[in-house]
Short mmCIF file of C-alpha atoms in Angstrom, two decimals:
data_model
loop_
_atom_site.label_atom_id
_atom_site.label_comp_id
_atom_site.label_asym_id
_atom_site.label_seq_id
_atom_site.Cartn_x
_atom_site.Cartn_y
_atom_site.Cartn_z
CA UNK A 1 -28.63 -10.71 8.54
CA UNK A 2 -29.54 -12.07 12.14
CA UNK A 3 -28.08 -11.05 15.38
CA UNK A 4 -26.85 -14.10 16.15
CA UNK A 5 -25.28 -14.60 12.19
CA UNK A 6 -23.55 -11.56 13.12
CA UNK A 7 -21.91 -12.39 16.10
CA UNK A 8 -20.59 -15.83 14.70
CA UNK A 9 -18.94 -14.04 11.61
CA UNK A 10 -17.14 -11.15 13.58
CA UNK A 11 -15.92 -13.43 16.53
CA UNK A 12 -14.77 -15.77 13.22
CA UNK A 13 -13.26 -12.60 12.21
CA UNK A 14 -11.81 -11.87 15.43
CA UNK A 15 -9.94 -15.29 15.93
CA UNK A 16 -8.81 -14.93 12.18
CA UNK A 17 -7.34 -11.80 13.09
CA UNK A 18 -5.58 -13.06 15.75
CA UNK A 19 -4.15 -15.95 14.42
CA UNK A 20 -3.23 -13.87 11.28
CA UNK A 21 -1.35 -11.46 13.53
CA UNK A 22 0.53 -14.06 15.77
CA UNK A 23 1.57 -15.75 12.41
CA UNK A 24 3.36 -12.39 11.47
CA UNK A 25 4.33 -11.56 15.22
CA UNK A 26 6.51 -15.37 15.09
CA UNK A 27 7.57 -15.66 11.57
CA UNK A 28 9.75 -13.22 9.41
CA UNK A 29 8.74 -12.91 6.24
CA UNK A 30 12.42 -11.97 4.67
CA UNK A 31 13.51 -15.42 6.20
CA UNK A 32 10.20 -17.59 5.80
CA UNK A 33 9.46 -18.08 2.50
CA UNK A 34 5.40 -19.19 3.56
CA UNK A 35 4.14 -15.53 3.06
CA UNK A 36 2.62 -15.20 -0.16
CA UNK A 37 4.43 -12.35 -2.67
CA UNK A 38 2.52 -9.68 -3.99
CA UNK A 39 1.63 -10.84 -7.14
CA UNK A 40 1.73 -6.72 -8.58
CA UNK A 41 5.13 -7.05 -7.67
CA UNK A 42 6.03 -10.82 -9.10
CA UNK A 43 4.69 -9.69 -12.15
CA UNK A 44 5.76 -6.49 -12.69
CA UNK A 45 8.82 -6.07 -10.92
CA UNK A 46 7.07 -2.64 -9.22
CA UNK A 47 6.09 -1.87 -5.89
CA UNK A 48 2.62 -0.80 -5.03
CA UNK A 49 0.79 0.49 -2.18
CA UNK A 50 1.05 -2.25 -0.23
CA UNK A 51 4.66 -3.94 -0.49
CA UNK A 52 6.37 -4.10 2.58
CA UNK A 53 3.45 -4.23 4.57
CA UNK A 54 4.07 -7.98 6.11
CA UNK A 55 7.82 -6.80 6.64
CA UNK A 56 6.26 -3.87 8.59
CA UNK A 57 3.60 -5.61 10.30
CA UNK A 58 6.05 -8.18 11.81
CA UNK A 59 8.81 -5.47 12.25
CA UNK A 60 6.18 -3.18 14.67
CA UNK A 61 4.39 -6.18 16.32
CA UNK A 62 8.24 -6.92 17.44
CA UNK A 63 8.65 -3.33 18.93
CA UNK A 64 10.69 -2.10 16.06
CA UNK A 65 8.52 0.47 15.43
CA UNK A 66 11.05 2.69 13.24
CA UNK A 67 12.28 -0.34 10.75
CA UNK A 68 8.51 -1.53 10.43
CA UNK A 69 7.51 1.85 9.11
CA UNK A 70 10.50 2.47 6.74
CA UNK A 71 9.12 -0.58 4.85
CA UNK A 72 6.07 0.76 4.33
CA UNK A 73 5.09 4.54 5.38
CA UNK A 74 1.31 4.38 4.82
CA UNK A 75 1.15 2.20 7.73
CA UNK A 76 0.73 4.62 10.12
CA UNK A 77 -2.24 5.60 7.62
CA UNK A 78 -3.73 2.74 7.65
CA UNK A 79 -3.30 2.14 11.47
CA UNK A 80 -4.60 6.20 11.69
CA UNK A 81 -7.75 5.93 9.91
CA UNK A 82 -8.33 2.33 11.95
CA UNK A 83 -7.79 4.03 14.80
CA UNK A 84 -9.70 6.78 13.97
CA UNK A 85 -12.47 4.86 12.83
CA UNK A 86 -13.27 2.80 16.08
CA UNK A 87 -12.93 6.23 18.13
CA UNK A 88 -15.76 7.52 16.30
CA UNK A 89 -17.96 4.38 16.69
CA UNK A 90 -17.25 4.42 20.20
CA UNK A 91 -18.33 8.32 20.36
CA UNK A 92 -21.72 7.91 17.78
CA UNK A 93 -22.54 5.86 20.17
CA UNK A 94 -22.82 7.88 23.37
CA UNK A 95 -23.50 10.79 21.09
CA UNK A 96 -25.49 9.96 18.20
CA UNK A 97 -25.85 13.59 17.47
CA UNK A 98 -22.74 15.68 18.36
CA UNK A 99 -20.23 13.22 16.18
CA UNK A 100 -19.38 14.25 12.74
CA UNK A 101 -16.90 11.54 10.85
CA UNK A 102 -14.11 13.16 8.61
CA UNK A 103 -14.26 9.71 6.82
CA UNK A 104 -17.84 11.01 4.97
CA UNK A 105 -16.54 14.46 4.51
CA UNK A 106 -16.72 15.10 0.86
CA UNK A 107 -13.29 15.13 0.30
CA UNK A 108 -11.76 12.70 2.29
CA UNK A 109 -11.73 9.22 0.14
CA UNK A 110 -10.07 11.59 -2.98
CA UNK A 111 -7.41 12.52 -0.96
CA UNK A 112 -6.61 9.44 0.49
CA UNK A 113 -7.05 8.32 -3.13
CA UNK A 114 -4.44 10.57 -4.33
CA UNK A 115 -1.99 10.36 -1.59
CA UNK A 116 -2.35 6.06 -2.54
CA UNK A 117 -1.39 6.53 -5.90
CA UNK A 118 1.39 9.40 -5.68
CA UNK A 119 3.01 7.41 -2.86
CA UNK A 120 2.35 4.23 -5.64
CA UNK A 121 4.07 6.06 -8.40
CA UNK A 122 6.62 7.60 -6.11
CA UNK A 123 8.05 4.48 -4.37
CA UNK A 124 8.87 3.24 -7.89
CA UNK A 125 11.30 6.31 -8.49
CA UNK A 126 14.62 4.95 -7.91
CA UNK A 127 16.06 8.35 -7.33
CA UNK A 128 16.98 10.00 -3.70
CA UNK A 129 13.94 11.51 -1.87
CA UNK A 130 11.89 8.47 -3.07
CA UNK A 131 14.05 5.93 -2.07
CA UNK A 132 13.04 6.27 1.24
CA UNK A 133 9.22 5.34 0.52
CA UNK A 134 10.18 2.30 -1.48
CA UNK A 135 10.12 -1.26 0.50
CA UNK B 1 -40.82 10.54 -3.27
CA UNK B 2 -37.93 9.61 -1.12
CA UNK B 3 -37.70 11.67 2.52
CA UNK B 4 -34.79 14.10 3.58
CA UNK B 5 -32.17 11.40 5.02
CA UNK B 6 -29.57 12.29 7.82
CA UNK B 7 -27.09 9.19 7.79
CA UNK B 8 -25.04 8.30 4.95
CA UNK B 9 -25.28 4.75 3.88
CA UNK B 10 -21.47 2.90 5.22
CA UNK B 11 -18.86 4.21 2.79
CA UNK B 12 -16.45 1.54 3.90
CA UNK B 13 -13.59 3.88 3.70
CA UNK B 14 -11.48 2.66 6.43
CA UNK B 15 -11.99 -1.35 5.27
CA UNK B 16 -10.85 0.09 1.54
CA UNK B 17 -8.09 1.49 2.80
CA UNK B 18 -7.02 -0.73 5.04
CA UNK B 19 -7.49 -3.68 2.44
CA UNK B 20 -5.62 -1.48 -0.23
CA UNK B 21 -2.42 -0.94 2.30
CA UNK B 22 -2.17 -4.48 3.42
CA UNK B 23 -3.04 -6.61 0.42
CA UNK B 24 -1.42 -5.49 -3.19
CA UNK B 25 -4.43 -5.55 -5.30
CA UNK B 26 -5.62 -2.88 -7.12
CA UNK B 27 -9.34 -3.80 -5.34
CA UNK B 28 -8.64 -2.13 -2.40
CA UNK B 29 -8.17 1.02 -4.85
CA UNK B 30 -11.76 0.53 -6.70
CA UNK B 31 -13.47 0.20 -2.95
CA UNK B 32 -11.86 3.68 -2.43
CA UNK B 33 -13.69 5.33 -5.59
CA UNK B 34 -16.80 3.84 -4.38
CA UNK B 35 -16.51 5.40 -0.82
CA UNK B 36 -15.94 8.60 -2.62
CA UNK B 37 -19.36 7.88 -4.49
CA UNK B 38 -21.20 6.99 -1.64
CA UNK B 39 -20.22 10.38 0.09
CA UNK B 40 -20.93 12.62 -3.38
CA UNK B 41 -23.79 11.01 -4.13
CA UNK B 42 -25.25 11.03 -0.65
CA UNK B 43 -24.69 15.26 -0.71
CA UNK B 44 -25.98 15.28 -3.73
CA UNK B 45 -29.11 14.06 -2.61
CA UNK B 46 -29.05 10.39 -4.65
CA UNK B 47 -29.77 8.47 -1.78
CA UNK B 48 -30.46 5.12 -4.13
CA UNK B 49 -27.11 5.81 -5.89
CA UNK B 50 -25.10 6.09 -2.56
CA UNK B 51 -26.81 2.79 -1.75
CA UNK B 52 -25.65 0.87 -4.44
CA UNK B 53 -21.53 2.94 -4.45
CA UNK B 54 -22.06 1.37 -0.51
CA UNK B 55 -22.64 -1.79 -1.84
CA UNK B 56 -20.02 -1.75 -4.27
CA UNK B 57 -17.30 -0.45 -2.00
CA UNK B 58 -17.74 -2.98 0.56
CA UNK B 59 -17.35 -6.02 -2.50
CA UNK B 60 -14.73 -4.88 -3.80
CA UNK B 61 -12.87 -4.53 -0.11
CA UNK B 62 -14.05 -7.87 1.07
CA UNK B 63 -12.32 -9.11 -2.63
CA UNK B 64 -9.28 -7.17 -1.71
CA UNK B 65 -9.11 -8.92 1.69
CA UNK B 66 -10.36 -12.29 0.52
CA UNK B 67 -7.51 -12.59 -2.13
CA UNK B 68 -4.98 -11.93 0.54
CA UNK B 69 -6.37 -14.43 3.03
CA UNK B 70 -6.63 -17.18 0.63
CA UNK B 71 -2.93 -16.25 -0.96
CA UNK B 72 -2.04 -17.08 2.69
CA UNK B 73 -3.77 -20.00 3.61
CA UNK B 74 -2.63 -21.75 0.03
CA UNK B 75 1.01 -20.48 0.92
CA UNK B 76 0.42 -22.15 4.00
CA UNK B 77 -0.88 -25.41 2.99
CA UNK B 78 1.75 -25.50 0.15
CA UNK B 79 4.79 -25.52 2.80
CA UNK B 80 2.48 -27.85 5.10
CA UNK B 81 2.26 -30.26 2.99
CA UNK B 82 6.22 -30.22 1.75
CA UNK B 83 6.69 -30.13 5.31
CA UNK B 84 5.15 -33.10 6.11
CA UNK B 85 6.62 -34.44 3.18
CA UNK B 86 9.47 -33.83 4.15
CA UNK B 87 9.63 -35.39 7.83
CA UNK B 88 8.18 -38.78 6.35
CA UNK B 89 10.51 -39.14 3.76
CA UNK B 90 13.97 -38.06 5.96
CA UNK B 91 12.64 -40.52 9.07
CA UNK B 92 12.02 -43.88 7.21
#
């Protein structure tokens, strides 16, 4: 791909991004009915991995940080390992040598894998301790 | 015969599970497998095989993220256009 290819598609992104974001900043999605349902969900009646994620996304860009996350807990996973992620761009960068990434450690993607589909399976149990993770 | 490498080939772990946590399709999950590939496979010295789980995880993320974006924007177009609709038919 060419430099300058590259730079047009992630400052596409970018803008995307943004808009995306100020969409879900403005709008509600339990009162606006122009978010798109996750179709898991619509069809199956279950929640996955991801339900409650544009409830949360508007709830935290709002400030309500607490609300946003009882929608969907692996949020603060997902904004973690985002997180996480630039920081260790950033550091390859100034030291290309002295930076090891958790993210390629053998390990890692299986037990984010796991922890995906036990939280999956355990947001569907409509019993006590699991209520909590459910949307 | 294929030298000693030091990099792993991108194992697109954070895009899989970001695209798995804010879109519900089970893609996001398959890019997540892959990244695991790409990191066994690169330890185990199949440098070609990480490759191609590299490749594989970052389709099956972009799919993730793709289906999402274009659930939106048809959402969006949907209530546009009953919006519009709507204002031309109430005003004459």
């Amino acid at each position: 791909m060419s430099k300058s290819l590259k730079i047009f598609i992630y400052t596409g992104l970018s803008f995307i991004t943004i808009a995306a974001l100020s969409l879900y900043l403005n709008y509600n999605p339990t009162e606006v009915s122009f978010f798109p349902q996750c179709p898991f969900h619509y069809a199956t009646g279950l929640h996955c991995p991801g339900c409650g994620t544009q409830r949360a996304i508007h709830d935290i860009l709002n400030g309500d940080i607490l609300s946003g996350i009882q929608h969907n807990v692996l949020i603060v996973l997902a904004i973690a390992v985002l997180s996480y992620n630039l920081f260790i761009l950033l550091r390859q960068h100034f030291h290309p040598h002295k930076t090891k990434n958790l993210l390629y450690h053998k390990a890692t993607p299986m037990t984010l894998f796991f922890i995906i589909i036990f939280y999956w399976i355990g947001r569907n149990i409509p019993i006590e301790p699991f209520t909590f993770l459910a949307p | 015969m294929e030298q000693e490498r030091t990099t792993p080939p991108n194992n697109h772990l954070a895009m899989a599970i970001i695209s798995t946590l804010i879109c519900c399709l089970p893609a996001g999950v398959v890019s997540i497998v892959y990244a695991s590939q790409v990191n066994s496979k690169f330890i185990a010295g199949d440098y070609q095989g990480a490759e191609r789980a590299s490749k594989n995880a970052k389709t099956w993320w972009i799919i993730s993220l793709a289906v999402a974006a274009a659930g939106i924007i048809i959402m969006l177009a949907i209530y546009g256009i009953a919006f519009i609709a709507a204002i031309a038919s109430s005003e004459f």
